[in-house]
Amino acid sequence: MVAFFNSFLSYLMLMAVIVAVAGAAIFIGITMRKKKNQAEPAVQAGAEHAEEK
């Protein structure tokens, strides 16, 4: 019975690590996308300005 609980807790800890890594990856991805979205209008404005010349 003790072996079962040790195995169960081991897998539970592994799942917690996987969830933490996935959460960090999602947070980083959202942050990077928000930065890219803020930079896009400036790049488009620069491209439009270059076409006018």
PDB file of N, CA and C in Angstrom:
ATOM      1  N   MET A   1       0.823  -1.201   0.000  1.00  0.00           N
ATOM      2  CA  MET A   1       0.000   0.000   0.000  1.00  0.00           C
ATOM      3  C   MET A   1       0.861   1.256   0.000  1.00  0.00           C
ATOM      4  N   VAL A   2       1.958   1.239   0.747  1.00  0.00           N
ATOM      5  CA  VAL A   2       2.858   2.388   0.811  1.00  0.00           C
ATOM      6  C   VAL A   2       3.507   2.632  -0.547  1.00  0.00           C
ATOM      7  N   ALA A   3       3.823   1.555  -1.242  1.00  0.00           N
ATOM      8  CA  ALA A   3       4.444   1.687  -2.563  1.00  0.00           C
ATOM      9  C   ALA A   3       3.490   2.401  -3.532  1.00  0.00           C
ATOM     10  N   PHE A   4       2.197   2.087  -3.416  1.00  0.00           N
ATOM     11  CA  PHE A   4       1.205   2.738  -4.279  1.00  0.00           C
ATOM     12  C   PHE A   4       1.174   4.248  -4.021  1.00  0.00           C
ATOM     13  N   PHE A   5       1.157   4.653  -2.781  1.00  0.00           N
ATOM     14  CA  PHE A   5       1.117   6.080  -2.457  1.00  0.00           C
ATOM     15  C   PHE A   5       2.405   6.790  -2.883  1.00  0.00           C
ATOM     16  N   ASN A   6       3.544   6.121  -2.726  1.00  0.00           N
ATOM     17  CA  ASN A   6       4.804   6.709  -3.187  1.00  0.00           C
ATOM     18  C   ASN A   6       4.783   6.920  -4.697  1.00  0.00           C
ATOM     19  N   SER A   7       4.295   5.930  -5.421  1.00  0.00           N
ATOM     20  CA  SER A   7       4.202   6.037  -6.872  1.00  0.00           C
ATOM     21  C   SER A   7       3.212   7.137  -7.262  1.00  0.00           C
ATOM     22  N   PHE A   8       2.080   7.167  -6.584  1.00  0.00           N
ATOM     23  CA  PHE A   8       1.059   8.178  -6.867  1.00  0.00           C
ATOM     24  C   PHE A   8       1.600   9.586  -6.623  1.00  0.00           C
ATOM     25  N   LEU A   9       2.281   9.788  -5.505  1.00  0.00           N
ATOM     26  CA  LEU A   9       2.843  11.107  -5.200  1.00  0.00           C
ATOM     27  C   LEU A   9       3.951  11.480  -6.179  1.00  0.00           C
ATOM     28  N   SER A  10       4.700  10.491  -6.634  1.00  0.00           N
ATOM     29  CA  SER A  10       5.752  10.746  -7.613  1.00  0.00           C
ATOM     30  C   SER A  10       5.141  11.276  -8.914  1.00  0.00           C
ATOM     31  N   TYR A  11       4.090  10.611  -9.388  1.00  0.00           N
ATOM     32  CA  TYR A  11       3.427  11.071 -10.607  1.00  0.00           C
ATOM     33  C   TYR A  11       2.721  12.406 -10.404  1.00  0.00           C
ATOM     34  N   LEU A  12       2.205  12.624  -9.219  1.00  0.00           N
ATOM     35  CA  LEU A  12       1.555  13.894  -8.908  1.00  0.00           C
ATOM     36  C   LEU A  12       2.565  15.043  -8.955  1.00  0.00           C
ATOM     37  N   MET A  13       3.753  14.795  -8.416  1.00  0.00           N
ATOM     38  CA  MET A  13       4.802  15.811  -8.464  1.00  0.00           C
ATOM     39  C   MET A  13       5.249  16.062  -9.905  1.00  0.00           C
ATOM     40  N   LEU A  14       5.360  15.005 -10.701  1.00  0.00           N
ATOM     41  CA  LEU A  14       5.728  15.154 -12.108  1.00  0.00           C
ATOM     42  C   LEU A  14       4.688  15.983 -12.850  1.00  0.00           C
ATOM     43  N   MET A  15       3.414  15.716 -12.582  1.00  0.00           N
ATOM     44  CA  MET A  15       2.347  16.489 -13.216  1.00  0.00           C
ATOM     45  C   MET A  15       2.427  17.961 -12.805  1.00  0.00           C
ATOM     46  N   ALA A  16       2.731  18.231 -11.540  1.00  0.00           N
ATOM     47  CA  ALA A  16       2.845  19.608 -11.068  1.00  0.00           C
ATOM     48  C   ALA A  16       3.996  20.328 -11.784  1.00  0.00           C
ATOM     49  N   VAL A  17       5.099  19.639 -12.002  1.00  0.00           N
ATOM     50  CA  VAL A  17       6.228  20.245 -12.714  1.00  0.00           C
ATOM     51  C   VAL A  17       5.845  20.545 -14.157  1.00  0.00           C
ATOM     52  N   ILE A  18       5.169  19.614 -14.814  1.00  0.00           N
ATOM     53  CA  ILE A  18       4.745  19.821 -16.204  1.00  0.00           C
ATOM     54  C   ILE A  18       3.776  20.992 -16.297  1.00  0.00           C
ATOM     55  N   VAL A  19       2.833  21.087 -15.372  1.00  0.00           N
ATOM     56  CA  VAL A  19       1.870  22.197 -15.368  1.00  0.00           C
ATOM     57  C   VAL A  19       2.591  23.528 -15.135  1.00  0.00           C
ATOM     58  N   ALA A  20       3.582  23.547 -14.253  1.00  0.00           N
ATOM     59  CA  ALA A  20       4.323  24.781 -13.982  1.00  0.00           C
ATOM     60  C   ALA A  20       5.106  25.220 -15.215  1.00  0.00           C
ATOM     61  N   VAL A  21       5.744  24.289 -15.895  1.00  0.00           N
ATOM     62  CA  VAL A  21       6.504  24.628 -17.108  1.00  0.00           C
ATOM     63  C   VAL A  21       5.559  25.127 -18.200  1.00  0.00           C
ATOM     64  N   ALA A  22       4.433  24.460 -18.366  1.00  0.00           N
ATOM     65  CA  ALA A  22       3.458  24.885 -19.368  1.00  0.00           C
ATOM     66  C   ALA A  22       2.903  26.272 -19.033  1.00  0.00           C
ATOM     67  N   GLY A  23       2.625  26.523 -17.771  1.00  0.00           N
ATOM     68  CA  GLY A  23       2.132  27.847 -17.364  1.00  0.00           C
ATOM     69  C   GLY A  23       3.152  28.939 -17.634  1.00  0.00           C
ATOM     70  N   ALA A  24       4.412  28.661 -17.366  1.00  0.00           N
ATOM     71  CA  ALA A  24       5.466  29.643 -17.644  1.00  0.00           C
ATOM     72  C   ALA A  24       5.580  29.894 -19.144  1.00  0.00           C
ATOM     73  N   ALA A  25       5.475  28.833 -19.943  1.00  0.00           N
ATOM     74  CA  ALA A  25       5.558  28.984 -21.400  1.00  0.00           C
ATOM     75  C   ALA A  25       4.390  29.807 -21.932  1.00  0.00           C
ATOM     76  N   ILE A  26       3.205  29.582 -21.420  1.00  0.00           N
ATOM     77  CA  ILE A  26       2.037  30.356 -21.847  1.00  0.00           C
ATOM     78  C   ILE A  26       2.206  31.814 -21.465  1.00  0.00           C
ATOM     79  N   PHE A  27       2.670  32.080 -20.246  1.00  0.00           N
ATOM     80  CA  PHE A  27       2.878  33.457 -19.793  1.00  0.00           C
ATOM     81  C   PHE A  27       3.907  34.160 -20.683  1.00  0.00           C
ATOM     82  N   ILE A  28       5.008  33.495 -20.974  1.00  0.00           N
ATOM     83  CA  ILE A  28       6.049  34.092 -21.824  1.00  0.00           C
ATOM     84  C   ILE A  28       5.508  34.342 -23.229  1.00  0.00           C
ATOM     85  N   GLY A  29       4.752  33.399 -23.757  1.00  0.00           N
ATOM     86  CA  GLY A  29       4.181  33.562 -25.093  1.00  0.00           C
ATOM     87  C   GLY A  29       3.214  34.733 -25.172  1.00  0.00           C
ATOM     88  N   ILE A  30       2.358  34.877 -24.186  1.00  0.00           N
ATOM     89  CA  ILE A  30       1.413  35.996 -24.168  1.00  0.00           C
ATOM     90  C   ILE A  30       2.160  37.321 -24.063  1.00  0.00           C
ATOM     91  N   THR A  31       3.168  37.368 -23.205  1.00  0.00           N
ATOM     92  CA  THR A  31       3.953  38.592 -23.034  1.00  0.00           C
ATOM     93  C   THR A  31       4.658  38.977 -24.330  1.00  0.00           C
ATOM     94  N   MET A  32       5.261  37.999 -25.008  1.00  0.00           N
ATOM     95  CA  MET A  32       5.958  38.290 -26.261  1.00  0.00           C
ATOM     96  C   MET A  32       4.984  38.755 -27.340  1.00  0.00           C
ATOM     97  N   ARG A  33       3.805  38.152 -27.397  1.00  0.00           N
ATOM     98  CA  ARG A  33       2.816  38.549 -28.412  1.00  0.00           C
ATOM     99  C   ARG A  33       2.317  39.971 -28.160  1.00  0.00           C
ATOM    100  N   LYS A  34       2.108  40.326 -26.893  1.00  0.00           N
ATOM    101  CA  LYS A  34       1.664  41.685 -26.578  1.00  0.00           C
ATOM    102  C   LYS A  34       2.714  42.707 -26.993  1.00  0.00           C
ATOM    103  N   LYS A  35       3.996  42.397 -26.762  1.00  0.00           N
ATOM    104  CA  LYS A  35       5.066  43.303 -27.177  1.00  0.00           C
ATOM    105  C   LYS A  35       5.103  43.437 -28.692  1.00  0.00           C
ATOM    106  N   LYS A  36       4.901  42.329 -29.405  1.00  0.00           N
ATOM    107  CA  LYS A  36       4.908  42.363 -30.867  1.00  0.00           C
ATOM    108  C   LYS A  36       3.724  43.171 -31.389  1.00  0.00           C
ATOM    109  N   ASN A  37       2.557  43.021 -30.748  1.00  0.00           N
ATOM    110  CA  ASN A  37       1.386  43.780 -31.170  1.00  0.00           C
ATOM    111  C   ASN A  37       1.592  45.280 -30.970  1.00  0.00           C
ATOM    112  N   GLN A  38       2.298  45.674 -29.910  1.00  0.00           N
ATOM    113  CA  GLN A  38       2.563  47.094 -29.689  1.00  0.00           C
ATOM    114  C   GLN A  38       3.558  47.633 -30.702  1.00  0.00           C
ATOM    115  N   ALA A  39       4.493  46.809 -31.159  1.00  0.00           N
ATOM    116  CA  ALA A  39       5.512  47.253 -32.104  1.00  0.00           C
ATOM    117  C   ALA A  39       4.988  47.267 -33.535  1.00  0.00           C
ATOM    118  N   GLU A  40       3.956  46.492 -33.860  1.00  0.00           N
ATOM    119  CA  GLU A  40       3.452  46.391 -35.228  1.00  0.00           C
ATOM    120  C   GLU A  40       2.972  47.715 -35.809  1.00  0.00           C
ATOM    121  N   PRO A  41       2.173  48.529 -35.111  1.00  0.00           N
ATOM    122  CA  PRO A  41       1.721  49.789 -35.717  1.00  0.00           C
ATOM    123  C   PRO A  41       2.885  50.709 -36.093  1.00  0.00           C
ATOM    124  N   ALA A  42       3.936  50.718 -35.314  1.00  0.00           N
ATOM    125  CA  ALA A  42       5.090  51.561 -35.625  1.00  0.00           C
ATOM    126  C   ALA A  42       5.770  51.073 -36.897  1.00  0.00           C
ATOM    127  N   VAL A  43       5.865  49.772 -37.062  1.00  0.00           N
ATOM    128  CA  VAL A  43       6.494  49.218 -38.267  1.00  0.00           C
ATOM    129  C   VAL A  43       5.627  49.516 -39.473  1.00  0.00           C
ATOM    130  N   GLN A  44       4.315  49.368 -39.348  1.00  0.00           N
ATOM    131  CA  GLN A  44       3.415  49.647 -40.472  1.00  0.00           C
ATOM    132  C   GLN A  44       3.443  51.112 -40.842  1.00  0.00           C
ATOM    133  N   ALA A  45       3.487  51.992 -39.850  1.00  0.00           N
ATOM    134  CA  ALA A  45       3.540  53.433 -40.126  1.00  0.00           C
ATOM    135  C   ALA A  45       4.834  53.764 -40.854  1.00  0.00           C
ATOM    136  N   GLY A  46       5.910  53.146 -40.474  1.00  0.00           N
ATOM    137  CA  GLY A  46       7.184  53.384 -41.139  1.00  0.00           C
ATOM    138  C   GLY A  46       7.154  52.893 -42.572  1.00  0.00           C
ATOM    139  N   ALA A  47       6.519  51.765 -42.828  1.00  0.00           N
ATOM    140  CA  ALA A  47       6.420  51.228 -44.183  1.00  0.00           C
ATOM    141  C   ALA A  47       5.533  52.118 -45.056  1.00  0.00           C
ATOM    142  N   GLU A  48       4.438  52.625 -44.491  1.00  0.00           N
ATOM    143  CA  GLU A  48       3.566  53.515 -45.239  1.00  0.00           C
ATOM    144  C   GLU A  48       4.267  54.831 -45.565  1.00  0.00           C
ATOM    145  N   HIS A  49       5.053  55.309 -44.626  1.00  0.00           N
ATOM    146  CA  HIS A  49       5.790  56.552 -44.834  1.00  0.00           C
ATOM    147  C   HIS A  49       6.824  56.371 -45.947  1.00  0.00           C
ATOM    148  N   ALA A  50       7.459  55.225 -45.985  1.00  0.00           N
ATOM    149  CA  ALA A  50       8.463  54.934 -47.015  1.00  0.00           C
ATOM    150  C   ALA A  50       7.819  54.824 -48.383  1.00  0.00           C
ATOM    151  N   GLU A  51       6.582  54.322 -48.479  1.00  0.00           N
ATOM    152  CA  GLU A  51       5.902  54.189 -49.769  1.00  0.00           C
ATOM    153  C   GLU A  51       5.493  55.547 -50.332  1.00  0.00           C
ATOM    154  N   GLU A  52       5.241  56.528 -49.478  1.00  0.00           N
ATOM    155  CA  GLU A  52       4.804  57.840 -49.913  1.00  0.00           C
ATOM    156  C   GLU A  52       5.903  58.599 -50.642  1.00  0.00           C
ATOM    157  N   LYS A  53       7.153  58.300 -50.339  1.00  0.00           N
ATOM    158  CA  LYS A  53       8.266  59.032 -50.950  1.00  0.00           C
ATOM    159  C   LYS A  53       8.508  58.639 -52.359  1.00  0.00           C
TER     160      LYS A  53
END
